[in-house]
């Protein structure tokens, strides 16, 4: 970036600071995308005033969007790389150095399990996590990168579950989120938690019975009855964490499976990138538990989903879950656009149907890469080698950065066509996607919202 800045200062000395910043950003992004130096990008400097120069570089940075007349003003923030924010490589195995337990749950089943799972960690008790952290007003990306070292066991006071907020302007899928934990031991380059988490560790609640009480109260409320109109409510963990990342230690799944046997009007989903399904295999369940996996080609898992299970392990687990009588789900989310994407995802789809039968599948969702503008700088700080930001990501209908329609639509179309070759009946839905795209790909929302 420094190189790009100094070239811009030399070549366009009359541009003001903000204009130089935008041109430097464009130069930097083009040089990454085309794998050449910023110097080469500007070998023959575009002529004209700032507007002309910017226009020329924007067209080169977003060639596809420009060709299809889909070029909103791009998001061109300043760039400052902080080496301390970089994601730490770490081991795939999770082993926190420090565990902080709230006094109220110091003798809970969860603290006992965590103590025996991590005998070398240092344990301390505090009256409340919130107060313990009160002196810290700001959490940095460096804290986020070290979050695997610190584990909190808490008594969650109120944030039990809620309707999924979806995204403004998208077709909702009526999902509810069971907030069982905050923070994830995995490290996906595109994860929104990097920008969202305000705790320097992983947080696990020990008072799971309070979640069940709050669910029962909610389910009886007139509001919930009106919303679900007799349809089955879909609910799941996995919005602020991975549902099964530590299930071999927490054992959260066992009471959940047991509880939802009494609530067959609800379908409960565990979403994961792990292969931690041992607690499910022999558990008697009510047929309303869905185990689901986020899927990507192995090449993407290697470069963008650190510490997670391989594609083969995820699909093998799905096959084992189906053999144990569970219905399974798959989430192609986020689908990334790169050279050869179509073939890579087609191979994953074929592998899915080698692992499970169509009738074992409860649903499949598809969602292309999108994220809030603020996450762009977080990703480049934490994962400077990432390739996902080289894509043509532009502010979309909800202001999130996403591929333009002319890239997204054919991606959905091709994925759906390939999936439908395996099964015409299986429920498919798009995640956080606007009505016009649903209409164009011809999918009817399979769930009540
Ligand atoms: S597994 Fe999910 S929650 Fe965990 S880092 Fe990846 S995207 Fe985020």
PDB file of N, CA, C and O and ligand atoms in Angstrom, residues 144 147 183-194 238-242 245 272-273 294 304-306 308 333-334, ligand 1:
ATOM      1  N   UNK A 144      -9.111  -9.850  19.319  1.00  0.00           N
ATOM      2  CA  UNK A 144      -9.925 -10.854  18.619  1.00  0.00           C
ATOM      3  C   UNK A 144      -9.043 -12.020  18.177  1.00  0.00           C
ATOM      4  O   UNK A 144      -9.407 -13.175  18.312  1.00  0.00           O
ATOM      5  N   UNK A 147      -8.439 -14.538  20.893  1.00  0.00           N
ATOM      6  CA  UNK A 147      -9.612 -14.951  21.665  1.00  0.00           C
ATOM      7  C   UNK A 147      -9.604 -16.428  22.042  1.00  0.00           C
ATOM      8  O   UNK A 147     -10.244 -16.836  23.001  1.00  0.00           O
ATOM      9  N   UNK A 183     -18.859 -16.147  20.034  1.00  0.00           N
ATOM     10  CA  UNK A 183     -17.450 -16.271  19.645  1.00  0.00           C
ATOM     11  C   UNK A 183     -17.189 -17.671  19.127  1.00  0.00           C
ATOM     12  O   UNK A 183     -17.854 -18.621  19.522  1.00  0.00           O
ATOM     13  N   UNK A 184     -16.211 -17.772  18.253  1.00  0.00           N
ATOM     14  CA  UNK A 184     -15.985 -19.053  17.577  1.00  0.00           C
ATOM     15  C   UNK A 184     -14.503 -19.414  17.623  1.00  0.00           C
ATOM     16  O   UNK A 184     -13.646 -18.539  17.535  1.00  0.00           O
ATOM     17  N   UNK A 185     -14.245 -20.711  17.743  1.00  0.00           N
ATOM     18  CA  UNK A 185     -12.835 -21.144  17.793  1.00  0.00           C
ATOM     19  C   UNK A 185     -12.261 -21.276  16.380  1.00  0.00           C
ATOM     20  O   UNK A 185     -11.071 -21.449  16.214  1.00  0.00           O
ATOM     21  N   UNK A 186     -13.113 -21.247  15.382  1.00  0.00           N
ATOM     22  CA  UNK A 186     -12.623 -21.329  14.009  1.00  0.00           C
ATOM     23  C   UNK A 186     -12.297 -19.921  13.518  1.00  0.00           C
ATOM     24  O   UNK A 186     -12.617 -18.929  14.172  1.00  0.00           O
ATOM     25  N   UNK A 187     -11.682 -19.849  12.353  1.00  0.00           N
ATOM     26  CA  UNK A 187     -11.296 -18.535  11.848  1.00  0.00           C
ATOM     27  C   UNK A 187     -11.554 -18.483  10.351  1.00  0.00           C
ATOM     28  O   UNK A 187     -10.696 -18.874   9.560  1.00  0.00           O
ATOM     29  N   UNK A 188     -12.739 -18.034   9.986  1.00  0.00           N
ATOM     30  CA  UNK A 188     -13.062 -17.911   8.563  1.00  0.00           C
ATOM     31  C   UNK A 188     -12.775 -16.473   8.136  1.00  0.00           C
ATOM     32  O   UNK A 188     -13.169 -15.536   8.843  1.00  0.00           O
ATOM     33  N   UNK A 189     -12.142 -16.320   6.994  1.00  0.00           N
ATOM     34  CA  UNK A 189     -11.737 -14.964   6.572  1.00  0.00           C
ATOM     35  C   UNK A 189     -12.935 -14.030   6.481  1.00  0.00           C
ATOM     36  O   UNK A 189     -12.837 -12.853   6.753  1.00  0.00           O
ATOM     37  N   UNK A 190     -14.085 -14.584   6.078  1.00  0.00           N
ATOM     38  CA  UNK A 190     -15.254 -13.741   5.794  1.00  0.00           C
ATOM     39  C   UNK A 190     -16.183 -13.578   6.996  1.00  0.00           C
ATOM     40  O   UNK A 190     -17.237 -12.971   6.891  1.00  0.00           O
ATOM     41  N   UNK A 191     -15.817 -14.126   8.155  1.00  0.00           N
ATOM     42  CA  UNK A 191     -16.768 -14.183   9.286  1.00  0.00           C
ATOM     43  C   UNK A 191     -17.123 -12.794   9.821  1.00  0.00           C
ATOM     44  O   UNK A 191     -16.233 -12.002  10.155  1.00  0.00           O
ATOM     45  N   UNK A 192     -18.417 -12.525   9.964  1.00  0.00           N
ATOM     46  CA  UNK A 192     -18.854 -11.202  10.434  1.00  0.00           C
ATOM     47  C   UNK A 192     -18.502 -10.985  11.908  1.00  0.00           C
ATOM     48  O   UNK A 192     -18.428  -9.855  12.376  1.00  0.00           O
ATOM     49  N   UNK A 193     -18.246 -12.072  12.647  1.00  0.00           N
ATOM     50  CA  UNK A 193     -17.952 -11.914  14.074  1.00  0.00           C
ATOM     51  C   UNK A 193     -16.691 -11.081  14.317  1.00  0.00           C
ATOM     52  O   UNK A 193     -16.549 -10.451  15.359  1.00  0.00           O
ATOM     53  N   UNK A 194     -15.795 -11.077  13.345  1.00  0.00           N
ATOM     54  CA  UNK A 194     -14.544 -10.320  13.510  1.00  0.00           C
ATOM     55  C   UNK A 194     -14.825  -8.847  13.765  1.00  0.00           C
ATOM     56  O   UNK A 194     -14.044  -8.150  14.385  1.00  0.00           O
ATOM     57  N   UNK A 238     -25.862 -21.186  16.284  1.00  0.00           N
ATOM     58  CA  UNK A 238     -24.922 -21.063  15.172  1.00  0.00           C
ATOM     59  C   UNK A 238     -24.909 -19.716  14.491  1.00  0.00           C
ATOM     60  O   UNK A 238     -24.320 -19.578  13.444  1.00  0.00           O
ATOM     61  N   UNK A 239     -25.549 -18.692  15.109  1.00  0.00           N
ATOM     62  CA  UNK A 239     -25.389 -17.379  14.487  1.00  0.00           C
ATOM     63  C   UNK A 239     -24.126 -16.678  14.998  1.00  0.00           C
ATOM     64  O   UNK A 239     -23.388 -16.074  14.237  1.00  0.00           O
ATOM     65  N   UNK A 240     -23.897 -16.807  16.313  1.00  0.00           N
ATOM     66  CA  UNK A 240     -22.752 -16.094  16.893  1.00  0.00           C
ATOM     67  C   UNK A 240     -21.617 -17.035  17.256  1.00  0.00           C
ATOM     68  O   UNK A 240     -20.751 -16.709  18.056  1.00  0.00           O
ATOM     69  N   UNK A 241     -21.685 -18.233  16.709  1.00  0.00           N
ATOM     70  CA  UNK A 241     -20.717 -19.250  17.056  1.00  0.00           C
ATOM     71  C   UNK A 241     -20.940 -20.416  16.107  1.00  0.00           C
ATOM     72  O   UNK A 241     -21.844 -20.376  15.291  1.00  0.00           O
ATOM     73  N   UNK A 242     -20.141 -21.462  16.227  1.00  0.00           N
ATOM     74  CA  UNK A 242     -20.417 -22.687  15.474  1.00  0.00           C
ATOM     75  C   UNK A 242     -21.146 -23.622  16.440  1.00  0.00           C
ATOM     76  O   UNK A 242     -20.691 -23.828  17.568  1.00  0.00           O
ATOM     77  N   UNK A 245     -18.846 -26.724  17.692  1.00  0.00           N
ATOM     78  CA  UNK A 245     -17.375 -26.630  17.783  1.00  0.00           C
ATOM     79  C   UNK A 245     -16.836 -27.241  19.073  1.00  0.00           C
ATOM     80  O   UNK A 245     -15.759 -27.820  19.087  1.00  0.00           O
ATOM     81  N   UNK A 272     -22.863 -26.394  11.529  1.00  0.00           N
ATOM     82  CA  UNK A 272     -21.463 -26.527  11.912  1.00  0.00           C
ATOM     83  C   UNK A 272     -20.508 -26.647  10.727  1.00  0.00           C
ATOM     84  O   UNK A 272     -20.928 -26.957   9.606  1.00  0.00           O
ATOM     85  N   UNK A 273     -19.237 -26.422  11.033  1.00  0.00           N
ATOM     86  CA  UNK A 273     -18.164 -26.753  10.077  1.00  0.00           C
ATOM     87  C   UNK A 273     -17.257 -27.781  10.742  1.00  0.00           C
ATOM     88  O   UNK A 273     -16.090 -27.901  10.399  1.00  0.00           O
ATOM     89  N   UNK A 294     -22.064 -26.289   6.707  1.00  0.00           N
ATOM     90  CA  UNK A 294     -21.724 -25.282   5.704  1.00  0.00           C
ATOM     91  C   UNK A 294     -20.689 -25.928   4.805  1.00  0.00           C
ATOM     92  O   UNK A 294     -19.760 -26.579   5.297  1.00  0.00           O
ATOM     93  N   UNK A 304      -9.647 -20.252   3.495  1.00  0.00           N
ATOM     94  CA  UNK A 304     -10.579 -19.297   4.123  1.00  0.00           C
ATOM     95  C   UNK A 304     -11.335 -19.822   5.338  1.00  0.00           C
ATOM     96  O   UNK A 304     -12.137 -19.084   5.902  1.00  0.00           O
ATOM     97  N   UNK A 305     -11.150 -21.072   5.721  1.00  0.00           N
ATOM     98  CA  UNK A 305     -11.923 -21.593   6.865  1.00  0.00           C
ATOM     99  C   UNK A 305     -10.962 -22.335   7.792  1.00  0.00           C
ATOM    100  O   UNK A 305     -11.001 -23.558   7.918  1.00  0.00           O
ATOM    101  N   UNK A 306     -10.120 -21.559   8.461  1.00  0.00           N
ATOM    102  CA  UNK A 306      -9.046 -22.160   9.249  1.00  0.00           C
ATOM    103  C   UNK A 306      -9.578 -22.897  10.482  1.00  0.00           C
ATOM    104  O   UNK A 306     -10.540 -22.469  11.111  1.00  0.00           O
ATOM    105  N   UNK A 308     -11.199 -25.582  10.709  1.00  0.00           N
ATOM    106  CA  UNK A 308     -12.462 -26.331  10.570  1.00  0.00           C
ATOM    107  C   UNK A 308     -12.186 -27.739  10.021  1.00  0.00           C
ATOM    108  O   UNK A 308     -11.084 -28.034   9.563  1.00  0.00           O
ATOM    109  N   UNK A 333     -22.651 -21.501   1.733  1.00  0.00           N
ATOM    110  CA  UNK A 333     -22.698 -20.124   2.204  1.00  0.00           C
ATOM    111  C   UNK A 333     -21.427 -19.796   2.975  1.00  0.00           C
ATOM    112  O   UNK A 333     -21.188 -20.425   4.008  1.00  0.00           O
ATOM    113  N   UNK A 334     -20.598 -18.892   2.513  1.00  0.00           N
ATOM    114  CA  UNK A 334     -20.775 -18.115   1.307  1.00  0.00           C
ATOM    115  C   UNK A 334     -20.206 -18.848   0.089  1.00  0.00           C
ATOM    116  O   UNK A 334     -19.167 -19.486   0.164  1.00  0.00           O
TER     117      UNK A 334
HETATM  118  S1  LIG B   1     -17.382 -21.231  11.591  1.00  0.00           S
HETATM  119 FE1  LIG B   1     -18.936 -19.646  11.353  1.00  0.00          FE
HETATM  120  S2  LIG B   1     -18.894 -18.501  13.288  1.00  0.00           S
HETATM  121 FE2  LIG B   1     -16.992 -19.709  13.146  1.00  0.00          FE
HETATM  122  S3  LIG B   1     -15.473 -18.332  12.258  1.00  0.00           S
HETATM  123 FE3  LIG B   1     -16.401 -19.509  10.582  1.00  0.00          FE
HETATM  124  S4  LIG B   1     -18.096 -18.224   9.845  1.00  0.00           S
HETATM  125 FE4  LIG B   1     -17.505 -17.457  11.871  1.00  0.00          FE
END
